[in-house]
PDB file of C-alpha atoms in Angstrom:
ATOM      1  CA  UNK A  94      21.527  20.439   1.493  1.00  0.00           C
ATOM      2  CA  UNK A  95      23.368  18.616   4.280  1.00  0.00           C
ATOM      3  CA  UNK A  96      23.601  15.030   5.693  1.00  0.00           C
ATOM      4  CA  UNK A  97      23.160  15.093   9.570  1.00  0.00           C
ATOM      5  CA  UNK A  98      22.096  12.760  12.450  1.00  0.00           C
ATOM      6  CA  UNK A  99      18.585  12.189  13.541  1.00  0.00           C
ATOM      7  CA  UNK A 100      17.395  14.248  16.363  1.00  0.00           C
ATOM      8  CA  UNK A 101      14.410  13.103  18.164  1.00  0.00           C
ATOM      9  CA  UNK A 102      12.528  16.472  16.963  1.00  0.00           C
ATOM     10  CA  UNK A 103      12.878  15.067  13.590  1.00  0.00           C
ATOM     11  CA  UNK A 104      10.869  11.890  14.204  1.00  0.00           C
ATOM     12  CA  UNK A 105       7.150  13.491  13.268  1.00  0.00           C
ATOM     13  CA  UNK A 106       8.466  14.686   9.834  1.00  0.00           C
ATOM     14  CA  UNK A 107      10.543  11.637   8.984  1.00  0.00           C
ATOM     15  CA  UNK A 108       7.506   8.944  10.085  1.00  0.00           C
ATOM     16  CA  UNK A 109       5.414  11.230   7.211  1.00  0.00           C
ATOM     17  CA  UNK A 110       8.199  11.192   4.840  1.00  0.00           C
ATOM     18  CA  UNK A 111       8.349   7.395   5.363  1.00  0.00           C
ATOM     19  CA  UNK A 112       4.330   6.923   4.767  1.00  0.00           C
ATOM     20  CA  UNK A 113       4.733   9.168   1.324  1.00  0.00           C
ATOM     21  CA  UNK A 114       7.416   7.266   0.373  1.00  0.00           C
ATOM     22  CA  UNK A 115       5.857   4.050   1.131  1.00  0.00           C
ATOM     23  CA  UNK A 116       2.687   4.991  -0.525  1.00  0.00           C
ATOM     24  CA  UNK A 117       4.645   5.516  -3.951  1.00  0.00           C
ATOM     25  CA  UNK A 118       6.930   2.534  -4.167  1.00  0.00           C
ATOM     26  CA  UNK A 119       5.184  -0.416  -1.922  1.00  0.00           C
ATOM     27  CA  UNK A 120       1.789  -0.887  -3.577  1.00  0.00           C
ATOM     28  CA  UNK A 121       2.119  -4.104  -2.415  1.00  0.00           C
ATOM     29  CA  UNK A 122       1.575  -3.008   1.252  1.00  0.00           C
ATOM     30  CA  UNK A 123      -2.399  -3.342   2.294  1.00  0.00           C
ATOM     31  CA  UNK A 124      -3.377   0.005   4.054  1.00  0.00           C
ATOM     32  CA  UNK A 125      -3.975  -1.439   7.487  1.00  0.00           C
ATOM     33  CA  UNK A 126      -0.197  -1.820   7.167  1.00  0.00           C
ATOM     34  CA  UNK A 127       0.654   1.020   6.784  1.00  0.00           C
ATOM     35  CA  UNK A 128      -1.525   2.342   9.730  1.00  0.00           C
ATOM     36  CA  UNK A 129       0.175  -0.505  11.532  1.00  0.00           C
ATOM     37  CA  UNK A 130       3.911   0.446  10.799  1.00  0.00           C
ATOM     38  CA  UNK A 131       3.443   4.516  11.306  1.00  0.00           C
ATOM     39  CA  UNK A 132       3.807   4.408  14.897  1.00  0.00           C
ATOM     40  CA  UNK A 133       6.280   1.592  15.005  1.00  0.00           C
ATOM     41  CA  UNK A 134       8.581   3.639  12.521  1.00  0.00           C
ATOM     42  CA  UNK A 135       7.867   6.972  14.536  1.00  0.00           C
ATOM     43  CA  UNK A 136       7.913   5.802  18.189  1.00  0.00           C
ATOM     44  CA  UNK A 137      10.150   2.588  18.158  1.00  0.00           C
ATOM     45  CA  UNK A 138      12.436   2.226  14.745  1.00  0.00           C
ATOM     46  CA  UNK A 139      13.413   5.879  14.578  1.00  0.00           C
ATOM     47  CA  UNK A 140      14.665   6.185  18.031  1.00  0.00           C
ATOM     48  CA  UNK A 141      16.774   2.349  17.983  1.00  0.00           C
ATOM     49  CA  UNK A 142      18.844   2.876  14.878  1.00  0.00           C
ATOM     50  CA  UNK A 143      21.536   5.264  13.893  1.00  0.00           C
ATOM     51  CA  UNK A 144      19.249   7.638  11.520  1.00  0.00           C
ATOM     52  CA  UNK A 145      21.100  10.113   9.527  1.00  0.00           C
ATOM     53  CA  UNK A 146      18.987  12.880   7.557  1.00  0.00           C
ATOM     54  CA  UNK A 147      19.345  14.434   4.065  1.00  0.00           C
ATOM     55  CA  UNK A 148      18.114  18.280   4.660  1.00  0.00           C
ATOM     56  CA  UNK A 149      17.222  20.484   2.343  1.00  0.00           C
ATOM     57  CA  UNK A 150      17.911  23.808   2.610  1.00  0.00           C
ATOM     58  CA  UNK A 151      14.917  24.846   4.335  1.00  0.00           C
ATOM     59  CA  UNK A 152      15.707  22.116   6.662  1.00  0.00           C
ATOM     60  CA  UNK A 153      12.933  20.006   5.997  1.00  0.00           C
ATOM     61  CA  UNK A 154      14.169  16.215   5.260  1.00  0.00           C
ATOM     62  CA  UNK A 155      14.500  14.863   1.744  1.00  0.00           C
ATOM     63  CA  UNK A 156      15.323  11.577   2.805  1.00  0.00           C
ATOM     64  CA  UNK A 157      16.907   9.215   5.560  1.00  0.00           C
ATOM     65  CA  UNK A 158      18.859   6.370   5.784  1.00  0.00           C
ATOM     66  CA  UNK A 159      18.693   3.755   9.138  1.00  0.00           C
ATOM     67  CA  UNK A 160      21.541   1.646   9.943  1.00  0.00           C
ATOM     68  CA  UNK A 161      22.016  -1.089  12.427  1.00  0.00           C
ATOM     69  CA  UNK A 162      25.690  -1.998  12.917  1.00  0.00           C
ATOM     70  CA  UNK A 163      26.281  -3.014   9.090  1.00  0.00           C
ATOM     71  CA  UNK A 164      23.180  -3.108   7.815  1.00  0.00           C
ATOM     72  CA  UNK A 165      20.750  -0.561   6.452  1.00  0.00           C
ATOM     73  CA  UNK A 166      17.237  -0.783   7.858  1.00  0.00           C
ATOM     74  CA  UNK A 167      15.860   2.075   5.981  1.00  0.00           C
ATOM     75  CA  UNK A 168      16.126   4.350   3.370  1.00  0.00           C
ATOM     76  CA  UNK A 169      13.355   6.477   2.102  1.00  0.00           C
ATOM     77  CA  UNK A 170      13.068   9.303   0.104  1.00  0.00           C
ATOM     78  CA  UNK A 171      10.782  12.144  -0.376  1.00  0.00           C
ATOM     79  CA  UNK A 172       8.524  10.866  -3.842  1.00  0.00           C
ATOM     80  CA  UNK A 173       8.785  14.582  -5.123  1.00  0.00           C
ATOM     81  CA  UNK A 174      12.672  14.318  -4.562  1.00  0.00           C
ATOM     82  CA  UNK A 175      13.224  10.727  -6.031  1.00  0.00           C
ATOM     83  CA  UNK A 176      16.132  10.809  -8.830  1.00  0.00           C
ATOM     84  CA  UNK A 177      18.102  13.568  -7.433  1.00  0.00           C
ATOM     85  CA  UNK A 178      20.985  11.277  -6.087  1.00  0.00           C
ATOM     86  CA  UNK A 179      19.796  11.519  -2.262  1.00  0.00           C
ATOM     87  CA  UNK A 180      19.924   8.002  -2.026  1.00  0.00           C
ATOM     88  CA  UNK A 181      23.141   7.564  -3.497  1.00  0.00           C
ATOM     89  CA  UNK A 182      24.416  10.035  -1.135  1.00  0.00           C
ATOM     90  CA  UNK A 183      22.922   8.977   1.788  1.00  0.00           C
ATOM     91  CA  UNK A 184      24.316   5.323   1.008  1.00  0.00           C
ATOM     92  CA  UNK A 185      28.004   6.884   0.502  1.00  0.00           C
ATOM     93  CA  UNK A 186      27.760   8.705   4.137  1.00  0.00           C
ATOM     94  CA  UNK A 187      27.161   5.302   5.405  1.00  0.00           C
ATOM     95  CA  UNK A 188      29.258   3.107   3.265  1.00  0.00           C
ATOM     96  CA  UNK A 189      31.389   0.598   5.027  1.00  0.00           C
ATOM     97  CA  UNK A 190      32.572  -3.126   3.865  1.00  0.00           C
ATOM     98  CA  UNK A 191      29.944  -5.720   3.448  1.00  0.00           C
ATOM     99  CA  UNK A 192      27.241  -3.381   4.214  1.00  0.00           C
ATOM    100  CA  UNK A 193      23.835  -5.766   3.805  1.00  0.00           C
ATOM    101  CA  UNK A 194      20.366  -4.482   2.946  1.00  0.00           C
ATOM    102  CA  UNK A 195      16.915  -6.603   2.854  1.00  0.00           C
ATOM    103  CA  UNK A 196      14.526  -5.475  -0.060  1.00  0.00           C
ATOM    104  CA  UNK A 197      11.256  -6.229  -1.272  1.00  0.00           C
ATOM    105  CA  UNK A 198      11.087  -8.304  -3.795  1.00  0.00           C
ATOM    106  CA  UNK A 199       7.833  -6.813  -5.058  1.00  0.00           C
ATOM    107  CA  UNK A 200      10.040  -3.526  -4.791  1.00  0.00           C
ATOM    108  CA  UNK A 201      11.903  -3.613  -8.210  1.00  0.00           C
ATOM    109  CA  UNK A 202      12.777  -0.414  -8.095  1.00  0.00           C
ATOM    110  CA  UNK A 203      14.654  -0.383  -4.926  1.00  0.00           C
ATOM    111  CA  UNK A 204      16.117  -3.613  -5.837  1.00  0.00           C
ATOM    112  CA  UNK A 205      17.483  -2.014  -8.696  1.00  0.00           C
ATOM    113  CA  UNK A 206      18.724   0.947  -7.436  1.00  0.00           C
ATOM    114  CA  UNK A 207      20.974  -1.489  -4.747  1.00  0.00           C
ATOM    115  CA  UNK A 208      22.084  -3.346  -7.500  1.00  0.00           C
ATOM    116  CA  UNK A 209      22.987  -0.313  -9.222  1.00  0.00           C
ATOM    117  CA  UNK A 210      24.711   0.991  -6.641  1.00  0.00           C
ATOM    118  CA  UNK A 211      26.970  -2.072  -6.269  1.00  0.00           C
ATOM    119  CA  UNK A 212      25.263  -4.729  -3.879  1.00  0.00           C
ATOM    120  CA  UNK A 213      24.624  -7.894  -5.066  1.00  0.00           C
ATOM    121  CA  UNK A 214      21.900 -10.613  -4.498  1.00  0.00           C
ATOM    122  CA  UNK A 215      23.045 -13.310  -1.596  1.00  0.00           C
ATOM    123  CA  UNK A 216      19.879 -15.096  -0.571  1.00  0.00           C
ATOM    124  CA  UNK A 217      16.237 -14.958  -0.856  1.00  0.00           C
ATOM    125  CA  UNK A 218      13.423 -15.717   1.775  1.00  0.00           C
ATOM    126  CA  UNK A 219       9.961 -16.150   1.052  1.00  0.00           C
ATOM    127  CA  UNK A 220       8.555 -14.532   4.061  1.00  0.00           C
ATOM    128  CA  UNK A 221       9.310 -10.930   5.547  1.00  0.00           C
ATOM    129  CA  UNK A 222      10.634 -10.364   8.924  1.00  0.00           C
ATOM    130  CA  UNK A 223       7.503 -10.839  10.495  1.00  0.00           C
ATOM    131  CA  UNK A 224       6.715 -13.553   8.895  1.00  0.00           C
ATOM    132  CA  UNK A 225       4.103 -11.901   5.770  1.00  0.00           C
ATOM    133  CA  UNK A 226       3.991 -13.190   2.537  1.00  0.00           C
ATOM    134  CA  UNK A 227       6.243 -10.313   1.309  1.00  0.00           C
ATOM    135  CA  UNK A 228       9.196 -11.948  -0.354  1.00  0.00           C
ATOM    136  CA  UNK A 229      12.537 -10.555   0.878  1.00  0.00           C
ATOM    137  CA  UNK A 230      15.697 -10.188  -1.516  1.00  0.00           C
ATOM    138  CA  UNK A 231      18.999 -10.536   0.878  1.00  0.00           C
ATOM    139  CA  UNK A 232      21.991  -8.176  -0.734  1.00  0.00           C
ATOM    140  CA  UNK A 233      25.429  -7.267   0.355  1.00  0.00           C
ATOM    141  CA  UNK A 234      27.652  -4.126  -1.317  1.00  0.00           C
ATOM    142  CA  UNK A 235      29.971  -5.769  -3.545  1.00  0.00           C
ATOM    143  CA  UNK A 236      33.655  -5.921  -1.820  1.00  0.00           C
ATOM    144  CA  UNK A 237      36.101  -3.167  -3.547  1.00  0.00           C
TER     145      UNK A 237
END
């Protein structure tokens, strides 16, 4: 399995992977939000970010990480492949000093994953980036 830079032809598969992962991990997110966000992820967010794809031997994506400067904007793993070290390998691939990430408070598995990796909580917002009542935990990778 390899990690490679996203190409535009990946976007439909990555958006489908995003949806499968969100359905498996974001049970707090209403169905309307998933439908609203899907085309934004596929057509706006993926092309705008630096996206690295973790590729299976058959070239299908097992997961992806999207960054913007020093911030992880997205990290999604195919639910069928969670727990195999893919998220850790993707984070290792983009690791840099003072890397940041925001995590939904209602997603304790993701919060625990980032803490186990070495991130620390540095703040909390009661609303998400769109002003909705989904609290966000702000995290930063601990200095080595």
